[in-house]
CSV table of C-alpha atoms in Angstrom, one decimal:
chain,number,residue,atom,x,y,z
A,1,MET,CA,57.0,33.6,25.0
A,2,ARG,CA,55.3,30.6,23.3
A,3,ASP,CA,57.0,31.5,20.0
A,4,GLN,CA,60.4,31.6,21.6
A,5,VAL,CA,60.9,29.0,24.3
A,6,HIS,CA,61.3,25.4,23.3
A,7,VAL,CA,60.8,22.6,25.8
A,8,ALA,CA,62.1,19.0,25.3
A,9,ILE,CA,61.1,16.1,27.6
A,10,LEU,CA,63.2,13.0,27.5
A,11,TRP,CA,61.8,9.9,29.2
A,12,HIS,CA,64.4,7.2,29.9
A,13,MET,CA,63.0,3.7,30.0
A,14,HIS,CA,65.2,1.1,31.6
A,15,GLN,CA,65.2,-2.3,33.1
A,16,PRO,CA,68.4,-4.4,33.7
A,17,TRP,CA,68.7,-7.9,32.2
A,18,TYR,CA,66.8,-10.2,34.5
A,19,LEU,CA,67.1,-13.4,32.6
A,20,LEU,CA,69.4,-16.2,33.8
A,21,PRO,CA,71.9,-17.6,31.3
A,22,GLU,CA,70.5,-21.2,31.4
A,23,GLY,CA,67.0,-20.5,30.3
A,24,ARG,CA,64.3,-17.9,29.6
A,25,GLU,CA,63.1,-17.3,33.2
A,26,ALA,CA,63.6,-13.8,34.6
A,27,VAL,CA,64.7,-13.6,38.2
A,28,LEU,CA,62.4,-10.6,38.8
A,29,PRO,CA,59.1,-9.5,37.1
A,30,TRP,CA,59.8,-5.8,36.7
A,31,THR,CA,59.9,-5.7,32.9
A,32,ARG,CA,56.4,-7.3,32.8
A,33,LEU,CA,55.0,-5.2,35.6
A,34,ARG,CA,56.3,-1.9,34.3
A,35,ALA,CA,55.2,-2.7,30.8
A,36,ALA,CA,51.6,-3.3,31.9
A,37,LYS,CA,51.4,-0.3,34.2
A,38,ASP,CA,53.8,2.4,33.1
A,39,TYR,CA,55.2,1.9,29.6
A,40,TYR,CA,51.7,1.3,28.2
A,41,ASP,CA,50.4,4.4,30.1
A,42,MET,CA,53.2,6.6,28.9
A,43,ALA,CA,52.6,5.7,25.3
A,44,GLU,CA,48.9,6.2,25.6
A,45,HIS,CA,49.3,9.7,27.1
A,46,LEU,CA,51.6,10.7,24.2
A,47,ARG,CA,49.4,9.2,21.6
A,48,ARG,CA,46.2,10.9,22.9
A,49,THR,CA,47.8,14.3,23.3
A,50,GLY,CA,50.1,14.4,20.3
A,51,PHE,CA,52.8,15.8,22.5
A,52,PRO,CA,56.2,15.7,20.9
A,53,CYS,CA,59.0,14.3,23.0
A,54,THR,CA,62.0,12.0,23.1
A,55,VAL,CA,61.7,8.5,24.5
A,56,ASN,CA,64.9,6.6,25.3
A,57,PHE,CA,64.9,2.8,25.5
A,58,THR,CA,67.6,0.6,26.9
A,59,PRO,CA,68.0,-2.5,24.6
A,60,SER,CA,68.2,-4.7,27.7
A,61,LEU,CA,64.6,-3.6,28.3
A,62,THR,CA,63.3,-3.8,24.7
A,63,GLU,CA,64.8,-7.2,24.1
A,64,GLN,CA,63.0,-8.6,27.2
A,65,LEU,CA,59.8,-6.9,26.1
A,66,ARG,CA,60.2,-8.6,22.7
A,67,LEU,CA,60.7,-12.0,24.4
A,68,LEU,CA,57.8,-11.5,26.7
A,69,ALA,CA,55.5,-10.5,23.8
A,70,ALA,CA,56.6,-13.6,21.9
A,71,GLY,CA,55.9,-15.9,24.9
A,72,GLU,CA,59.7,-16.7,25.0
A,73,ALA,CA,60.3,-15.4,28.6
A,74,THR,CA,58.6,-15.8,31.9
A,75,ASP,CA,59.2,-15.2,35.6
A,76,PRO,CA,58.2,-17.0,38.8
A,77,TYR,CA,55.9,-14.3,40.2
A,78,THR,CA,52.7,-15.7,38.7
A,79,PRO,CA,49.8,-17.6,40.2
A,80,ASP,CA,51.3,-20.9,38.8
A,81,GLY,CA,54.8,-20.1,40.0
A,82,PRO,CA,56.5,-21.5,43.1
A,83,GLU,CA,55.0,-21.0,46.5
A,84,ARG,CA,58.2,-19.1,47.4
A,85,ALA,CA,57.4,-16.3,45.0
A,86,GLN,CA,53.9,-15.7,46.4
A,87,ARG,CA,55.4,-15.7,49.9
A,88,GLU,CA,58.0,-13.1,48.9
A,89,LEU,CA,55.3,-10.8,47.4
A,90,ARG,CA,53.1,-11.1,50.4
A,91,GLU,CA,56.1,-10.1,52.6
A,92,GLY,CA,56.5,-6.9,50.5
A,93,LEU,CA,59.3,-7.8,48.1
A,94,ILE,CA,57.4,-6.0,45.3
A,95,PRO,CA,54.8,-3.5,46.5
A,96,LEU,CA,51.2,-3.3,45.3
A,97,PRO,CA,50.9,0.3,44.1
A,98,LEU,CA,47.2,0.6,45.0
A,99,PRO,CA,47.0,3.8,47.0
A,100,ARG,CA,46.0,6.9,45.0
A,101,ARG,CA,44.9,4.7,42.1
A,102,GLY,CA,41.2,5.2,42.5
A,103,LEU,CA,40.9,1.6,43.6
A,104,PRO,CA,39.7,0.3,47.0
A,105,VAL,CA,42.7,-0.9,49.0
A,106,PRO,CA,42.1,-4.3,50.6
A,107,THR,CA,43.3,-4.9,54.1
A,108,SER,CA,43.6,-8.6,53.7
A,109,PHE,CA,43.1,-11.4,51.2
A,110,SER,CA,40.8,-14.4,51.7
A,111,SER,CA,42.6,-16.6,49.2
A,112,ALA,CA,45.6,-16.9,47.0
A,113,GLU,CA,43.4,-16.2,44.0
A,114,GLU,CA,42.2,-13.0,45.5
A,115,PHE,CA,45.7,-11.9,46.3
A,116,TRP,CA,46.8,-12.5,42.7
A,117,ALA,CA,43.8,-10.7,41.3
A,118,TRP,CA,44.7,-7.6,43.3
A,119,PHE,CA,48.4,-7.9,42.4
A,120,HIS,CA,47.5,-7.8,38.7
A,121,LEU,CA,45.1,-4.9,39.2
A,122,ALA,CA,47.7,-2.9,41.0
A,123,TRP,CA,50.1,-3.4,38.0
A,124,THR,CA,47.6,-2.4,35.4
A,125,ALA,CA,47.9,0.9,33.4
A,126,GLN,CA,45.7,3.7,34.8
A,127,THR,CA,44.3,4.4,31.3
A,128,VAL,CA,42.9,0.8,31.3
A,129,LEU,CA,41.7,1.0,34.9
A,130,GLU,CA,39.7,4.1,34.1
A,131,GLU,CA,38.5,3.4,30.5
A,132,ASP,CA,38.4,-0.3,29.8
A,133,ARG,CA,34.8,-1.5,30.5
A,134,ARG,CA,36.1,-5.0,31.3
A,135,VAL,CA,38.0,-3.8,34.4
A,136,PRO,CA,35.6,-2.3,37.0
A,137,PRO,CA,33.7,-5.5,37.7
A,138,LEU,CA,37.0,-7.1,38.5
A,139,TRP,CA,37.9,-4.9,41.5
A,140,ALA,CA,34.8,-5.8,43.5
A,141,ALA,CA,35.4,-6.3,47.2
A,142,ALA,CA,35.4,-10.1,46.5
A,143,PRO,CA,36.7,-10.5,42.9
A,144,PRO,CA,34.7,-13.2,41.0
A,145,PRO,CA,36.5,-16.5,40.2
A,146,ALA,CA,37.0,-15.4,36.6
A,147,ALA,CA,38.7,-12.2,37.6
A,148,LEU,CA,42.2,-13.6,37.9
A,149,ALA,CA,42.2,-15.3,34.5
A,150,GLU,CA,40.8,-12.2,32.9
A,151,LEU,CA,43.4,-9.9,34.5
A,152,ARG,CA,46.2,-12.2,33.5
A,153,ALA,CA,45.0,-12.1,29.9
A,154,LEU,CA,44.6,-8.4,30.1
A,155,GLN,CA,48.2,-8.0,31.4
A,156,GLY,CA,49.5,-10.1,28.5
A,157,GLU,CA,47.6,-7.8,26.0
A,158,LEU,CA,49.2,-4.7,27.6
A,159,VAL,CA,52.7,-6.2,27.5
A,160,ARG,CA,52.3,-7.2,23.8
A,161,ALA,CA,51.0,-3.7,22.9
A,162,VAL,CA,54.0,-1.7,24.3
A,163,LEU,CA,56.5,-2.0,21.5
A,164,PRO,CA,54.0,-1.6,18.6
A,165,LEU,CA,52.7,1.6,20.4
A,166,TYR,CA,56.2,3.2,20.5
A,167,ARG,CA,57.1,2.0,17.1
A,168,GLY,CA,54.0,3.8,15.8
A,169,LEU,CA,54.8,6.9,17.7
A,170,GLY,CA,58.3,6.9,16.3
A,171,ARG,CA,57.2,6.4,12.7
A,172,SER,CA,54.7,9.2,12.9
A,173,GLY,CA,57.5,11.7,13.8
A,174,GLN,CA,55.7,12.8,17.0
A,175,VAL,CA,58.3,10.9,19.2
A,176,GLU,CA,62.0,10.6,18.7
A,177,LEU,CA,63.3,7.2,19.9
A,178,SER,CA,66.8,7.1,21.2
A,179,THR,CA,68.9,4.4,22.9
A,180,THR,CA,71.5,3.5,25.6
A,181,PRO,CA,74.5,1.2,25.4
A,182,PHE,CA,73.0,-2.3,25.4
A,183,TYR,CA,73.1,-3.7,28.9
A,184,HIS,CA,73.2,-0.2,30.5
A,185,PRO,CA,76.9,-0.1,31.5
A,186,ILE,CA,78.6,3.0,32.8
A,187,LEU,CA,80.4,3.6,29.6
A,188,PRO,CA,83.3,5.7,30.9
A,189,LEU,CA,84.1,3.0,33.5
A,190,LEU,CA,84.2,0.3,30.8
A,191,LEU,CA,86.6,2.3,28.7
A,192,ASP,CA,88.9,2.8,31.8
A,193,SER,CA,87.9,2.7,35.4
A,194,ALA,CA,90.6,5.2,36.3
A,195,VAL,CA,88.3,7.9,34.9
A,196,ALA,CA,86.6,7.8,38.3
A,197,LYS,CA,89.6,9.4,39.9
A,198,ARG,CA,89.1,12.6,37.8
A,199,ALA,CA,86.2,13.6,40.1
A,200,ARG,CA,87.3,11.7,43.2
A,201,PRO,CA,91.2,11.5,43.2
A,202,GLY,CA,91.3,10.0,46.7
A,203,ASP,CA,89.0,7.0,46.0
A,204,GLU,CA,90.3,3.5,45.7
A,205,ILE,CA,89.5,2.4,42.2
A,206,PRO,CA,90.2,-1.1,40.9
A,207,PRO,CA,91.8,-1.4,37.5
A,208,PHE,CA,89.4,-2.3,34.7
A,209,SER,CA,89.7,-1.5,31.0
A,210,ALA,CA,87.6,-3.0,28.2
A,211,PRO,CA,87.2,-0.4,25.5
A,212,GLU,CA,86.2,-3.1,23.0
A,213,ASP,CA,83.3,-3.9,25.3
A,214,GLY,CA,82.2,-0.3,25.5
A,215,ARG,CA,82.2,-0.1,21.7
A,216,ALA,CA,80.2,-3.4,21.5
A,217,HIS,CA,77.5,-2.2,23.9
A,218,ALA,CA,77.0,1.0,21.9
A,219,ALA,CA,77.2,-0.5,18.4
A,220,GLN,CA,74.9,-3.4,19.3
A,221,ALA,CA,72.4,-1.0,20.8
A,222,LEU,CA,72.2,0.9,17.5
A,223,GLU,CA,71.7,-2.3,15.6
A,224,HIS,CA,69.1,-3.7,18.0
A,225,HIS,CA,67.2,-0.4,17.9
A,226,ALA,CA,67.2,-0.4,14.1
A,227,SER,CA,65.9,-4.0,14.0
A,228,LEU,CA,63.1,-3.2,16.4
A,229,PHE,CA,62.0,0.3,15.4
A,230,GLY,CA,62.9,0.4,11.7
A,231,GLU,CA,65.8,2.8,11.7
A,232,LYS,CA,69.0,3.6,13.7
A,233,PRO,CA,68.6,6.3,16.3
A,234,VAL,CA,70.6,9.5,16.1
A,235,GLY,CA,70.6,10.2,19.8
A,236,MET,CA,71.7,8.5,23.0
A,237,TRP,CA,71.1,8.9,26.7
A,238,PRO,CA,74.2,7.2,28.2
A,239,ALA,CA,73.4,4.9,31.2
A,240,GLU,CA,73.0,7.2,34.3
A,241,ALA,CA,73.9,10.1,32.0
A,242,ALA,CA,77.6,9.0,32.5
A,243,VAL,CA,79.9,10.8,30.2
A,244,SER,CA,83.6,11.4,29.6
A,245,PRO,CA,85.6,12.9,26.6
A,246,GLU,CA,86.6,9.4,25.6
A,247,ALA,CA,83.0,8.1,25.8
A,248,LEU,CA,81.7,10.9,23.6
A,249,ALA,CA,84.5,10.4,21.1
A,250,LEU,CA,83.5,6.8,20.8
A,251,LEU,CA,79.8,7.6,20.3
A,252,ALA,CA,80.7,10.2,17.7
A,253,GLU,CA,82.7,7.6,15.8
A,254,LEU,CA,79.7,5.4,15.7
A,255,GLY,CA,77.7,8.1,14.0
A,256,LEU,CA,75.5,9.4,16.7
A,257,LEU,CA,74.4,13.0,16.3
A,258,TRP,CA,73.6,13.8,20.0
A,259,VAL,CA,73.9,12.7,23.6
A,260,ALA,CA,72.2,14.1,26.6
A,261,THR,CA,73.5,14.3,30.2
A,262,ASP,CA,73.1,16.4,33.4
A,263,GLY,CA,73.5,20.1,33.8
A,264,GLU,CA,75.9,19.6,36.7
A,265,ILE,CA,78.3,18.1,34.1
A,266,LEU,CA,78.3,21.4,32.3
A,267,ALA,CA,78.8,23.3,35.5
A,268,ARG,CA,81.9,21.2,36.4
A,269,THR,CA,83.2,21.6,32.8
A,270,LEU,CA,82.8,25.4,33.0
A,271,GLY,CA,84.1,25.6,36.6
A,272,ARG,CA,81.0,27.5,37.6
A,273,ALA,CA,77.2,27.5,37.4
A,274,PRO,CA,76.1,27.9,33.8
A,275,THR,CA,74.0,30.9,32.8
A,276,PRO,CA,70.6,30.1,31.3
A,277,ALA,CA,72.1,31.0,27.9
A,278,GLU,CA,74.6,28.2,28.5
A,279,LEU,CA,72.3,25.6,30.0
A,280,TYR,CA,69.4,26.0,27.6
A,281,ARG,CA,71.3,25.3,24.3
A,282,PRO,CA,73.1,22.4,22.7
A,283,TRP,CA,76.9,22.3,22.7
A,284,ARG,CA,79.1,20.9,20.0
A,285,PHE,CA,81.8,18.6,21.4
A,286,ARG,CA,85.0,18.1,19.4
A,287,ALA,CA,87.8,15.8,20.5
A,288,GLY,CA,89.1,15.6,16.9
A,289,SER,CA,86.7,14.4,14.3
A,290,PRO,CA,83.8,13.7,14.0
A,291,GLU,CA,81.8,15.9,16.3
A,292,ILE,CA,78.8,15.2,18.5
A,293,PHE,CA,76.2,17.5,20.1
A,294,VAL,CA,75.6,17.5,23.8
A,295,PHE,CA,72.3,18.5,25.5
A,296,PHE,CA,72.4,19.2,29.3
A,297,ARG,CA,69.2,18.7,31.2
A,298,ASP,CA,67.9,21.2,33.8
A,299,PRO,CA,68.6,19.2,37.0
A,300,LEU,CA,66.2,21.2,39.2
A,301,LEU,CA,63.2,20.9,36.9
A,302,SER,CA,64.0,17.2,36.2
A,303,ASN,CA,64.3,16.3,39.9
A,304,LEU,CA,61.1,18.2,40.8
A,305,VAL,CA,59.2,15.9,38.4
A,306,SER,CA,61.1,12.8,39.6
A,307,PHE,CA,61.0,13.3,43.4
A,308,GLU,CA,58.8,16.3,44.5
A,309,TYR,CA,55.8,17.0,42.4
A,310,GLY,CA,54.1,13.7,43.3
A,311,ARG,CA,53.4,15.2,46.7
A,312,TRP,CA,51.7,18.2,45.1
A,313,PRO,CA,48.2,18.7,43.7
A,314,GLY,CA,48.8,18.0,40.0
A,315,GLU,CA,47.6,21.4,38.7
A,316,LYS,CA,49.7,23.3,41.2
A,317,ALA,CA,52.8,21.2,40.2
A,318,VAL,CA,52.3,22.0,36.5
A,319,GLU,CA,51.7,25.7,37.3
A,320,ASP,CA,55.0,25.7,39.3
A,321,LEU,CA,57.0,24.1,36.5
A,322,VAL,CA,55.6,26.4,33.8
A,323,LEU,CA,56.5,29.4,36.0
A,324,ARG,CA,60.0,28.2,36.6
A,325,VAL,CA,60.6,27.7,32.8
A,326,GLN,CA,59.2,31.2,32.2
A,327,ARG,CA,61.5,32.8,34.8
A,328,GLY,CA,64.5,30.8,33.7
A,329,THR,CA,64.2,32.0,30.1
A,330,ALA,CA,63.0,35.5,30.7
A,331,GLY,CA,64.9,38.1,28.8
A,332,TRP,CA,66.4,35.7,26.3
A,333,ASN,CA,68.3,37.5,23.5
A,334,GLU,CA,70.4,34.8,22.0
A,335,ARG,CA,70.4,34.1,18.2
A,336,VAL,CA,68.5,30.8,18.6
A,337,PRO,CA,65.5,30.1,21.0
A,338,PRO,CA,66.2,28.4,24.3
A,339,LEU,CA,65.8,24.7,24.7
A,340,VAL,CA,64.8,23.6,28.2
A,341,LEU,CA,65.5,19.9,28.6
A,342,ILE,CA,63.7,17.9,31.3
A,343,ALA,CA,65.1,14.4,31.4
A,344,LEU,CA,64.3,11.6,33.9
A,345,ASP,CA,63.4,8.0,34.3
A,346,GLY,CA,60.0,7.4,32.6
A,347,GLU,CA,58.5,4.7,34.9
A,348,ASN,CA,59.5,4.8,38.7
A,349,ALA,CA,58.1,8.2,39.6
A,350,TRP,CA,54.5,7.4,38.8
A,351,ASP,CA,54.1,5.0,41.8
A,352,HIS,CA,54.1,8.2,43.9
A,353,TYR,CA,51.7,10.3,41.9
A,354,GLU,CA,47.9,10.4,42.0
A,355,ARG,CA,46.4,7.8,39.6
A,356,ASN,CA,49.8,6.7,38.3
A,357,GLY,CA,50.7,10.2,37.2
A,358,ARG,CA,47.9,10.4,34.6
A,359,PRO,CA,46.3,13.7,35.7
A,360,PHE,CA,49.7,15.3,36.1
A,361,LEU,CA,51.1,14.2,32.7
A,362,LEU,CA,48.0,15.1,30.7
A,363,THR,CA,47.9,18.5,32.4
A,364,LEU,CA,51.6,18.9,31.9
A,365,TYR,CA,51.5,18.1,28.2
A,366,ARG,CA,48.6,20.5,27.6
A,367,ALA,CA,50.3,23.3,29.6
A,368,LEU,CA,53.6,23.0,27.9
A,369,ALA,CA,52.0,23.0,24.4
A,370,GLU,CA,50.0,26.1,25.4
A,371,HIS,CA,52.8,28.2,26.8
A,372,PHE,CA,55.9,26.9,24.9
A,373,LEU,CA,57.0,24.9,21.8
A,374,PRO,CA,57.5,21.2,22.7
A,375,ILE,CA,60.1,19.6,20.5
A,376,THR,CA,62.3,16.5,20.2
A,377,LEU,CA,66.0,16.9,20.6
A,378,GLY,CA,66.8,15.8,17.0
A,379,GLU,CA,64.3,18.2,15.6
A,380,TYR,CA,65.8,21.1,17.6
A,381,LEU,CA,69.2,20.4,16.1
A,382,ARG,CA,67.8,20.2,12.6
A,383,ARG,CA,66.2,23.6,13.0
A,384,TYR,CA,68.8,25.5,14.9
A,385,GLY,CA,71.9,23.6,15.8
A,386,LEU,CA,73.7,22.2,12.8
A,387,ASP,CA,75.0,25.5,11.2
A,388,GLY,CA,77.5,26.6,13.7
A,389,ARG,CA,75.2,28.3,16.2
A,390,ALA,CA,75.8,25.7,19.0
A,391,GLY,CA,78.4,26.4,21.7
A,392,ASP,CA,81.8,24.6,21.4
A,393,LEU,CA,83.4,22.3,23.9
A,394,THR,CA,86.8,20.8,23.5
A,395,THR,CA,86.7,19.0,26.9
A,396,LEU,CA,84.1,17.7,29.2
A,397,TRP,CA,83.8,16.8,32.9
A,398,SER,CA,83.8,13.1,33.5
A,399,GLY,CA,80.8,12.0,35.7
A,400,SER,CA,77.1,11.0,35.9
A,401,TRP,CA,73.8,12.6,36.8
A,402,ILE,CA,74.4,11.6,40.4
A,403,ASP,CA,76.8,14.0,42.1
A,404,ALA,CA,78.7,14.4,38.8
A,405,ASP,CA,81.0,11.4,39.7
A,406,PHE,CA,80.9,7.6,39.5
A,407,ARG,CA,80.8,6.8,43.3
A,408,THR,CA,77.4,5.2,42.9
A,409,TRP,CA,79.0,2.3,41.0
A,410,ILE,CA,82.7,2.0,42.0
A,411,GLY,CA,85.0,2.8,44.9
A,412,GLU,CA,83.3,0.9,47.8
A,413,PRO,CA,84.6,-2.5,48.9
A,414,LEU,CA,81.6,-4.6,47.7
A,415,GLN,CA,81.6,-2.7,44.4
A,416,ASN,CA,85.4,-3.1,44.0
A,417,GLN,CA,85.2,-6.8,44.6
A,418,ALA,CA,82.6,-7.1,41.8
A,419,TRP,CA,84.8,-5.1,39.5
A,420,GLY,CA,87.7,-7.4,40.3
A,421,ALA,CA,85.7,-10.5,39.5
A,422,LEU,CA,84.6,-8.9,36.2
A,423,ALA,CA,88.2,-7.9,35.4
A,424,ALA,CA,89.4,-11.5,36.0
A,425,VAL,CA,86.9,-13.1,33.6
A,426,ARG,CA,87.6,-10.4,31.0
A,427,GLU,CA,91.3,-11.1,31.1
A,428,ALA,CA,90.6,-14.9,30.8
A,429,ILE,CA,88.4,-14.1,27.7
A,430,ARG,CA,91.2,-12.1,26.1
A,431,ALA,CA,93.7,-14.9,26.7
A,432,HIS,CA,91.6,-17.6,25.1
A,433,PRO,CA,92.8,-18.6,21.6
A,434,ASP,CA,89.5,-19.4,20.1
A,435,PRO,CA,87.4,-16.4,18.9
A,436,LEU,CA,84.2,-18.4,18.9
A,437,VAL,CA,84.7,-19.4,22.5
A,438,GLN,CA,85.6,-15.8,23.3
A,439,GLY,CA,82.3,-14.6,21.7
A,440,ASN,CA,80.2,-17.0,23.8
A,441,ALA,CA,81.9,-15.9,27.0
A,442,ARG,CA,81.7,-12.2,26.1
A,443,ARG,CA,78.0,-12.2,25.9
A,444,HIS,CA,77.7,-13.1,29.6
A,445,ALA,CA,80.4,-10.6,30.5
A,446,TYR,CA,78.4,-7.9,28.8
A,447,VAL,CA,75.4,-8.7,31.0
A,448,ALA,CA,77.7,-8.5,34.1
A,449,GLU,CA,78.9,-5.1,33.0
A,450,GLY,CA,75.4,-3.5,33.5
A,451,SER,CA,75.3,-0.7,36.0
A,452,ASP,CA,72.5,-2.1,38.2
A,453,TRP,CA,74.7,-4.8,39.8
A,454,PHE,CA,77.1,-2.2,41.0
A,455,TRP,CA,74.4,0.3,42.0
A,456,TRP,CA,72.9,-2.1,44.5
A,457,ARG,CA,76.3,-2.8,46.1
A,458,SER,CA,76.6,0.8,47.2
A,459,SER,CA,76.1,1.6,50.9
A,460,ARG,CA,73.8,4.3,49.8
A,461,HIS,CA,71.3,1.9,48.3
A,462,ARG,CA,69.5,-0.8,50.2
A,463,THR,CA,66.8,-3.1,48.9
A,464,PRO,CA,65.4,-6.5,49.7
A,465,LEU,CA,66.0,-7.3,46.0
A,466,ALA,CA,69.8,-7.2,46.5
A,467,PRO,CA,70.2,-11.0,46.7
A,468,HIS,CA,68.3,-11.4,43.4
A,469,PHE,CA,70.5,-8.8,41.7
A,470,ALA,CA,73.6,-10.6,43.0
A,471,ARG,CA,72.3,-13.9,41.8
A,472,ILE,CA,72.0,-12.6,38.2
A,473,PHE,CA,75.5,-11.0,38.3
A,474,ARG,CA,77.1,-14.2,39.7
A,475,ALA,CA,75.2,-16.5,37.2
A,476,HIS,CA,76.5,-14.6,34.1
A,477,LEU,CA,80.1,-14.4,35.4
A,478,ALA,CA,80.0,-18.2,36.2
A,479,TRP,CA,78.6,-18.9,32.7
A,480,ALA,CA,81.3,-16.9,31.1
A,481,TRP,CA,83.9,-19.0,33.0
A,482,ARG,CA,82.3,-22.2,31.9
A,483,ALA,CA,82.1,-21.0,28.3
A,484,LEU,CA,85.9,-20.8,28.5
A,485,GLY,CA,86.0,-24.4,29.7
A,486,ARG,CA,87.0,-23.4,33.2
A,487,GLU,CA,85.3,-23.7,36.6
A,488,PRO,CA,84.3,-20.4,38.2
A,489,PRO,CA,86.5,-19.2,41.1
A,490,ARG,CA,85.1,-20.2,44.5
A,491,GLU,CA,84.9,-16.7,45.8
A,492,LEU,CA,82.3,-16.0,43.1
A,493,GLU,CA,79.8,-18.0,45.2
A,494,THR,CA,79.9,-15.4,48.0
A,495,LEU,CA,80.2,-12.3,45.9
């Protein structure tokens, strides 16, 4: 079995663009916090185990990481920030992920300094909590006065270390680094929002079409990735695994070798549930020339890691996953070995795992290497997929990894209002006679095209952060209008 079954893990690392247009202050601190706790940990687990996998970075995240590391970006959620920020944190706007971390959990805080010390500890990588000798004295029941300053300095070290760690993993060949369209837009919707009616013909879909923006997001992602990591990626995880024939044709034109999406997209394309021989292989998509390869993740295995295994004892969870892979690939007799793809977000799940997922991930990497052949997606193609042995697709279902449709981002009244506001500014940009002015305005329209602003307008997603996301969306649309020399529409203020 080990000589036959290949397993690929793809971790998707994403944060939306939190910075306001008028400066370098982020509205929310998620990039900094996830870098110090999760992106650092994930890199360390890979570095220490030598486990081969694919790590996908959204450029909106990596550019903010670069700015943070250079001291060119900040956010208000710091000890020297406004009082409002500390009040929001104490009210639970951003949780302190302390339970199950091996740390004592304080029931109250005697001072602002103590609160901030615990906040920084909570958002510190598990690897550092357990191995850095500087840390244990800082989590005493009453942290010493120097604890906060030391923890802030430590967090800065971790943030600055993230990009160099992944750059090194990529250059070593152990990790394949891939990318996503720049500001994480739903690419098929940018090309033409009517694509949403293919899956949901009865939905009310506002008109929007900016194929030039879709191309710009993808092309700029490739250029940014090359500048940051030293070479252009050959693969892409489209935002929210959202695909369509038109989107794949565009990505193929830009020279990408592969994309990855959800197994339910394959099921809808075939009109039935795929067999293991169909799911566990790459497919060659041709809509003319050039071609591009498509990998489909196993939805069940991926969602077990995302949403279920955090409630299990770590070793039992790994045993269950290994057994499911063995059962799913039993009796394989195809010409090429199976490739089981497990793809999911690489940061959010670990808040719900014991010790930030460290025991689970280290056990998982060891078990997969023992029972199967771990591999990156690009390497699998180089070994088995480029000589005609992949399946062929001439069409593809249009949808995402959520219900194989686009309802999470378009079709509800609040979402449609936002799409209408975006369409209005895009038409105004097109109509302006000065290409330089157009370019200045377009940069802010690109930010507003990110998927997150529409995600949080869905009735299915509720968060106390919604006003903050709406503020970012409105600010960039307003800036685009002003770049055109026009005042923003009044209705934008209440959008």
